[in-house]
Amino acid sequence: MSDLEIARAAAVRPIEHISDAAGIPREALEFHGRYKAKIDPRLLPEDGRSPGKVVLVSAMSPTPAGEGKSTCTVGLADSLARAGQRVMIALREPSLGPVLGMKGGATGGGYSQVLPMDEINLHFTGDFHAITSANNALAALIDNHIHQGNELGIDPRRITFKRVLDVNDRALREVVIGLGGPTQGTPRRDGFDITVASEIMAVFCLAADPADLKERLADITFGYTYDRRPLTVRDLQVQGALALLLKDALKPNLVQTIAGTPALVHGGPFANIAHGCNSVIATRTARRLADIVVTEAGFGADLGAEKFMDIKARAADLAPDAVVIVATIRALKMHGGVAKADLAQPDLEALRDGTANLLRHVRNIEKFGIPPVVAVNRFGTDSQEELDWLLSWCAGEGIAAAVADVWGQGGGGPGGDELAAEVLAALERPVTFSHLYPLDLPVDEKIRTIVQEIYGADGVELSVPALRRLKEIEANGWSGLPVCMAKTQYSFSDDAGLLGAPKGFTVHVRDLIPKTGAGFIVALTGSVMTMPGLPKEPAALRMDVDADGNAVGLF
Amino acid sequence: MSDLEIARAAAVRPIEHISDAAGIPREALEFHGRYKAKIDPRLLPEDGRSPGKVVLVSAMSPTPAGEGKSTCTVGLADSLARAGQRVMIALREPSLGPVLGMKGGATGGGYSQVLPMDEINLHFTGDFHAITSANNALAALIDNHIHQGNELGIDPRRITFKRVLDVNDRALREVVIGLGGPTQGTPRRDGFDITVASEIMAVFCLAADPADLKERLADITFGYTYDRRPLTVRDLQVQGALALLLKDALKPNLVQTIAGTPALVHGGPFANIAHGCNSVIATRTARRLADIVVTEAGFGADLGAEKFMDIKARAADLAPDAVVIVATIRALKMHGGVAKADLAQPDLEALRDGTANLLRHVRNIEKFGIPPVVAVNRFGTDSQEELDWLLSWCAGEGIAAAVADVWGQGGGGPGGDELAAEVLAALERPVTFSHLYPLDLPVDEKIRTIVQEIYGADGVELSVPALRRLKEIEANGWSGLPVCMAKTQYSFSDDAGLLGAPKGFTVHVRDLIPKTGAGFIVALTGSVMTMPGLPKEPAALRMDVDADGNAVGLF
């Protein structure tokens, strides 16, 4: 059965059953249909209990097909609930662009999914549409300011804030706007990103509350004057209008897993030019309601977990209590040198070689002072011999680990019981969390720390434009911001083909992009695609509505 | 008090109180927060009662400030409910672009508003966002088809389908896309319209049901091949994906007036290049639930009412039972020659001269076989002498008329009682509804009929490009479609400055645009703005959220 067929066959409960069980008072609920509700955090009781523990699900360096982080997040939470824990999930919302393009949904898989799968993957509760609207309202206000006389002296060549759409549309990557004469605006080069790449998405996901949202919106640098002075939304005085467009979206969305575990699905910034985690507000809300919160960060642990620790944990003022690193036999064999086409064949030698990648991720998590647990996400092609070997290797290295069959069994079955037990054991261990670097380190030193400590690089090399930008960042007083690395997720290095646990390499930083509203400096290594394209046979060709009004073709 | 302040002070009821009173079963409701719900028409009972009567609210040729059609629509329905009638309103959804730009909300005014005013004016239930998404997904799929080899032979110079955003953004009116080299699409000239101008919006509003929606989507002509053959969405085979993106939006939205009258607010096509009425599905749903449905068409009666009769009434298979023509003392004096700055001064002579405009609209409605009722929408600057004179003039001409003070009193007071009584009397009169023209008349003859019979023109002149397009329309077999006139609303003619009831003029048709999914041929007279711009001081500058999370600055 496809994910959509499994999701449709599942018995979805009215959302008030889920919220009642989670202790959410009815007055804090805003229904969106029968199975989705927004929660107003201001209307939750202040009961003085300590916030729930945070389990971050991350992964080893993945294969292009992905290792099933979301599936493991859902399955682990379901299994923790099965073990009698009061648990809640915090996940990112899927982007519509990829849904119409290649990959179908992003709501877990198999029997470890959040429901209603089709609605979450399509418009959900409209949060991304609100972010798109706010982004494009700001863009229109910027061009209108220039058109109406340009009092602020905006240099049209140095506007860094781009328009966005939640669609994969390569033809919009590079455009010229404002054509048609003096009544149609000022011609300039521009481009569109996908909505998840908007700085407003990152701001939305890092804001602590509505007041902080407005401040962060005001702090967005949208461009520069002719004399290179940075210009912010505060200069345009439209942070209030943008906050108004986002005020309802800012309430986290409650849904449920197939097993009935409550999940807050809220926000979804890119994992490359942003930090790749659900909203701070959703994570905090979940911690107020549950004893354990299972959440996820995009990409492998070198990117996702590091940014979680150094960006999100700072904004949310939290310390994770355990980190799950999802590994698969397939990915380990790929890092051990097996070609993609042969990953289904048993190969103990390659498996052994591939553990170098996993091991580096595990040791990295330990550097943050947090106990790691390896979740071996079971695939149908795994041999029992491979799984047994991997578990005994983990034991030999002193790494807590368990095989999880959550795709095939979900929280209704015992497939995640051993993983849940390992995670519960890890939560008993002491945590001495520390960030990787202090904020007062210079920006280039922060980058050097990340690439040496986490990636295992010899060092970092900044391009000439990046060095120029570094000086501007220092001159503008932005040196105290954390760094958001934009790097391939397939390798510890900036070369996607360098698998395993490479050594003796240098990371090349092509450019630095200050995101003063989100509150980080993006360090670009290699080229980063911020507007995907559609494939030759887009998923849209298979999508439809049947005669009963049901979604068809969403995988 | 501002409209927003009045709206916030009003006692808004939980939407299930409204739906229960309207006889909507709970299982047909999908809540969107406490005060909005979508209704699934498939889940309404089939009780065999005859559909409710339809009262169309239109207007004389307006002043630039508008004559208060929405306010009168809401106030009339409230007053009919006060008179004991089982009534429901069907209205368009507001566009976000103008809300951020100039005019604030579009949900009525004063004490005749639909609630929650702020939510309806901002994202509401996300319908326009769904339409924007479907529109831009189609645009991306078109450019992707070209990029991937262009099997259909799409001529990039002859793509007629444009991208849209629900924002006023003049810099996007004319753009060049696909720049940056061979991996970034094919460069071509393009442009963005505002979402309400999307053909998908018109399709959405004319579809009878989900199956008809998919057919109409498939019938959209998006461009032409190099050998000038029209290409439709059916050629791309993506009507299923577009229908999927629209399936939930297609359910009408239930809200309430300040007085508690149920209102379906759904869809909102432009009144110039489209037909300017709420969705057929909303109107039909309202007729299943109420004995009287009060609805509205954009612009003056020469445009709005004519398109209602010849486009929407055909798609919805309905005959209106009465037409209310909203007139104001101000607008009548303007048509009598008074300058805008002096409209507050009493001027009986100008008032008398201005009645020529109103009279032509009244006689036009009679041509459709429907009884007209003039609603004099009272403004604070009207003198009693002017109001008395106008009512006696109407009586002399045999025109049913009443003064309505619905802005100041709303349905809670007697301000609309007389208007309601006149409308109820009109509903007792016999209707012998006929369309203005048969569909088998040639397109240019349809246009001639409209401009001579409704506008009072001597005739019509088609430009050379329009004549060329006429031939293509005939060759492609589209001659049987009705005509959708795009003309200034300020004059019966195509010259906005020609007020009153002009004679001896010719209407110039600049171009014809076939909209084969919506199912009409747009006849463009003069230039029509399909992407508005922002003013020097946009409304966004005043908009904000207060510390309690309430909207500020929405008028």
XYZ file of N, CA and C in Angstrom, chain A residues 404-506:
309
model
N 14.817 -0.267 14.551
C 13.422 0.182 14.622
C 12.713 -0.212 13.342
N 11.590 -0.903 13.488
C 10.771 -1.191 12.310
C 9.477 -0.406 12.451
N 9.581 0.918 12.289
C 8.414 1.770 12.512
C 7.656 2.040 11.219
N 8.313 1.905 10.073
C 7.612 2.072 8.804
C 6.575 0.950 8.677
N 7.021 -0.268 8.951
C 6.152 -1.429 8.725
C 5.159 -1.667 9.841
N 5.466 -1.218 11.065
C 4.582 -1.559 12.180
C 3.914 -0.348 12.818
N 4.606 0.767 12.845
C 4.030 1.936 13.491
C 3.931 1.750 14.984
N 3.353 2.737 15.638
C 3.251 2.724 17.092
C 2.252 1.708 17.606
N 1.447 1.162 16.704
C 0.499 0.150 17.145
C 1.186 -1.172 17.444
N 2.388 -1.377 16.875
C 3.097 -2.643 17.061
C 4.361 -2.447 17.870
N 5.108 -3.507 18.089
C 6.300 -3.422 18.939
C 7.552 -2.969 18.183
N 7.415 -2.538 16.924
C 8.582 -2.254 16.089
C 9.514 -1.202 16.641
N 8.998 -0.294 17.465
C 9.850 0.759 18.011
C 10.101 0.617 19.498
N 9.682 -0.517 20.070
C 9.795 -0.670 21.529
C 11.237 -0.593 22.017
N 12.149 -1.268 21.286
C 13.537 -1.277 21.755
C 14.169 0.108 21.640
N 13.840 0.798 20.558
C 14.346 2.167 20.414
C 13.825 3.041 21.546
N 12.532 2.918 21.838
C 11.943 3.716 22.918
C 12.654 3.422 24.238
N 12.952 2.162 24.486
C 13.626 1.795 25.740
C 15.017 2.422 25.805
N 15.735 2.398 24.671
C 17.066 3.015 24.651
C 16.980 4.522 24.880
N 15.982 5.136 24.292
C 15.821 6.594 24.459
C 15.461 6.922 25.900
N 14.584 6.120 26.504
C 14.221 6.359 27.910
C 15.455 6.192 28.812
N 16.280 5.214 28.476
C 17.506 5.031 29.255
C 18.429 6.231 29.082
N 18.529 6.732 27.849
C 19.380 7.899 27.590
C 18.880 9.114 28.353
N 17.567 9.230 28.486
C 16.997 10.396 29.184
C 17.315 10.361 30.679
N 17.729 9.199 31.178
C 18.134 9.111 32.591
C 19.573 9.568 32.779
N 20.329 9.600 31.656
C 21.743 9.957 31.770
C 21.915 11.471 31.973
N 22.979 11.894 32.621
C 23.158 13.337 32.870
C 23.486 14.085 31.574
N 22.950 15.270 31.437
C 23.223 16.133 30.285
C 24.026 17.330 30.769
N 25.119 17.607 30.083
C 25.885 18.818 30.395
C 26.020 19.616 29.105
N 24.867 20.079 28.618
C 24.816 20.715 27.304
C 25.645 21.974 27.242
N 26.418 22.083 26.168
C 27.049 23.373 25.882
C 27.007 23.605 24.376
N 26.872 24.871 23.988
C 26.939 25.213 22.575
C 28.353 24.951 22.080
N 28.498 24.839 20.769
C 29.809 24.534 20.203
C 30.751 25.737 20.308
N 30.182 26.923 20.195
C 31.018 28.129 20.220
C 30.280 29.242 20.950
N 31.032 30.141 21.561
C 30.379 31.307 22.172
C 30.045 32.336 21.097
N 29.004 33.131 21.322
C 28.567 34.085 20.302
C 29.573 35.206 20.071
N 30.448 35.455 21.067
C 31.374 36.578 20.873
C 32.631 36.199 20.079
N 32.717 34.952 19.654
C 33.798 34.564 18.739
C 33.578 35.260 17.392
N 34.663 35.705 16.714
C 34.456 36.305 15.380
C 33.796 35.302 14.432
N 33.053 35.823 13.432
C 32.275 34.967 12.537
C 33.155 33.918 11.857
N 34.334 34.316 11.369
C 35.170 33.327 10.677
C 35.693 32.269 11.637
N 35.874 32.655 12.911
C 36.302 31.673 13.906
C 35.170 30.701 14.245
N 33.944 31.210 14.245
C 32.807 30.310 14.460
C 32.768 29.259 13.356
N 32.944 29.721 12.126
C 32.915 28.789 10.992
C 34.053 27.780 11.130
N 35.241 28.267 11.484
C 36.392 27.370 11.631
C 36.096 26.325 12.711
N 35.491 26.740 13.807
C 35.158 25.791 14.876
C 34.230 24.703 14.358
N 33.192 25.100 13.621
C 32.226 24.115 13.116
C 32.913 23.136 12.167
N 33.674 23.661 11.203
C 34.232 22.756 10.184
C 35.308 21.853 10.777
N 36.022 22.334 11.772
C 37.049 21.476 12.373
C 36.444 20.498 13.374
N 35.592 20.998 14.268
C 35.065 20.155 15.341
C 34.012 19.170 14.846
N 33.171 19.610 13.921
C 32.025 18.779 13.507
C 32.309 18.067 12.189
N 32.858 18.792 11.213
C 33.051 18.168 9.903
C 34.354 17.364 9.834
N 35.299 17.677 10.719
C 36.599 17.008 10.654
C 37.512 17.579 9.587
N 37.283 18.829 9.215
C 38.115 19.463 8.183
C 39.414 19.974 8.798
N 40.387 20.187 7.930
C 41.619 20.819 8.396
C 41.403 22.304 8.675
N 40.571 22.895 7.863
C 40.346 24.329 8.048
C 39.333 24.851 7.065
N 39.223 26.179 6.990
C 38.238 26.826 6.143
C 38.928 27.883 5.304
N 38.426 28.077 4.097
C 38.978 29.110 3.222
C 37.819 29.993 2.772
N 37.921 31.281 3.041
C 36.869 32.197 2.613
C 37.245 32.807 1.270
N 36.299 32.850 0.351
C 36.527 33.466 -0.952
C 36.712 34.972 -0.775
N 37.180 35.612 -1.823
C 37.354 37.067 -1.760
C 36.028 37.780 -1.467
N 34.926 37.433 -2.159
C 33.660 38.083 -1.795
C 33.255 37.799 -0.353
N 33.513 36.571 0.134
C 33.134 36.254 1.518
C 33.953 37.085 2.502
N 35.240 37.307 2.188
C 36.074 38.131 3.066
C 35.591 39.577 3.090
N 35.160 40.054 1.907
C 34.627 41.423 1.829
C 33.352 41.518 2.677
N 32.514 40.496 2.546
C 31.263 40.489 3.310
C 31.533 40.412 4.818
N 32.584 39.668 5.167
C 32.944 39.540 6.585
C 33.244 40.917 7.185
N 33.947 41.733 6.399
C 34.263 43.093 6.876
C 32.984 43.919 7.056
N 32.066 43.800 6.096
C 30.788 44.522 6.210
C 30.017 44.070 7.453
N 30.025 42.750 7.680
C 29.305 42.197 8.832
C 29.880 42.772 10.121
N 31.209 42.851 10.184
C 31.836 43.427 11.382
C 31.492 44.910 11.507
N 31.555 45.622 10.358
C 31.274 47.060 10.386
C 29.833 47.345 10.789
N 28.915 46.470 10.402
C 27.504 46.678 10.718
C 27.114 46.150 12.096
N 28.091 45.579 12.815
C 27.803 45.135 14.174
C 27.056 43.823 14.272
N 27.210 42.971 13.251
C 26.466 41.701 13.240
C 27.339 40.513 13.634
N 28.540 40.762 14.139
C 29.472 39.668 14.409
C 28.995 38.739 15.505
N 28.091 39.207 16.346
C 27.638 38.392 17.463
C 26.594 37.356 17.116
N 26.211 37.291 15.830
C 25.183 36.314 15.441
C 25.803 34.925 15.268
N 25.022 33.869 15.515
C 25.516 32.525 15.217
C 25.595 32.304 13.709
N 26.265 31.232 13.325
C 26.478 30.918 11.912
C 25.516 29.826 11.477
N 24.948 29.970 10.291
C 24.076 28.944 9.716
C 24.767 28.382 8.474
N 25.314 27.169 8.595
C 26.078 26.592 7.489
C 25.137 26.098 6.374
N 25.478 26.452 5.129
C 24.766 25.919 3.963
C 25.762 25.041 3.213
N 25.575 23.734 3.352
C 26.547 22.780 2.824
C 25.786 21.559 2.326
N 26.359 20.795 1.435
C 25.729 19.540 1.026
C 25.518 18.653 2.246
N 24.402 17.924 2.254
C 24.123 17.025 3.370
C 24.736 15.637 3.143
N 25.290 15.422 1.953
C 25.721 14.057 1.605
C 27.124 13.720 2.084
N 27.867 14.753 2.454
C 29.249 14.542 2.918
C 29.524 15.460 4.103
N 30.473 15.053 4.968
C 30.950 15.973 6.002
C 31.648 17.170 5.363
N 32.169 16.978 4.163
C 32.897 18.059 3.495
C 31.930 18.866 2.635
N 32.460 19.802 1.863
C 31.608 20.562 0.954
C 31.593 19.928 -0.439
N 32.071 18.680 -0.542
C 32.073 17.941 -1.812
C 31.165 16.730 -1.627
N 29.995 16.749 -2.290
C 28.966 15.728 -2.071
C 29.475 14.317 -2.351
N 30.547 14.194 -3.140
C 31.044 12.869 -3.488
C 31.998 12.271 -2.459
N 32.400 13.066 -1.472
C 33.389 12.617 -0.477
C 32.655 11.945 0.685
N 32.459 10.616 0.561
C 31.617 9.915 1.532
C 32.433 9.430 2.719
N 31.742 8.691 3.603
C 32.409 8.141 4.772
C 32.739 9.202 5.799
N 33.989 9.160 6.314
C 34.457 10.153 7.294
C 35.737 10.762 6.763
N 35.604 11.665 5.779
C 36.793 12.182 5.090
C 37.708 12.976 6.028
N 38.981 13.008 5.653
C 39.971 13.791 6.410
C 40.814 14.611 5.434
N 41.530 15.541 5.967
C 42.493 16.286 5.158
C 41.851 17.178 4.110
N 40.669 17.693 4.387
C 40.019 18.571 3.414
C 39.802 19.957 4.013
N 39.588 20.892 3.124
C 39.316 22.268 3.523
C 37.904 22.630 3.060
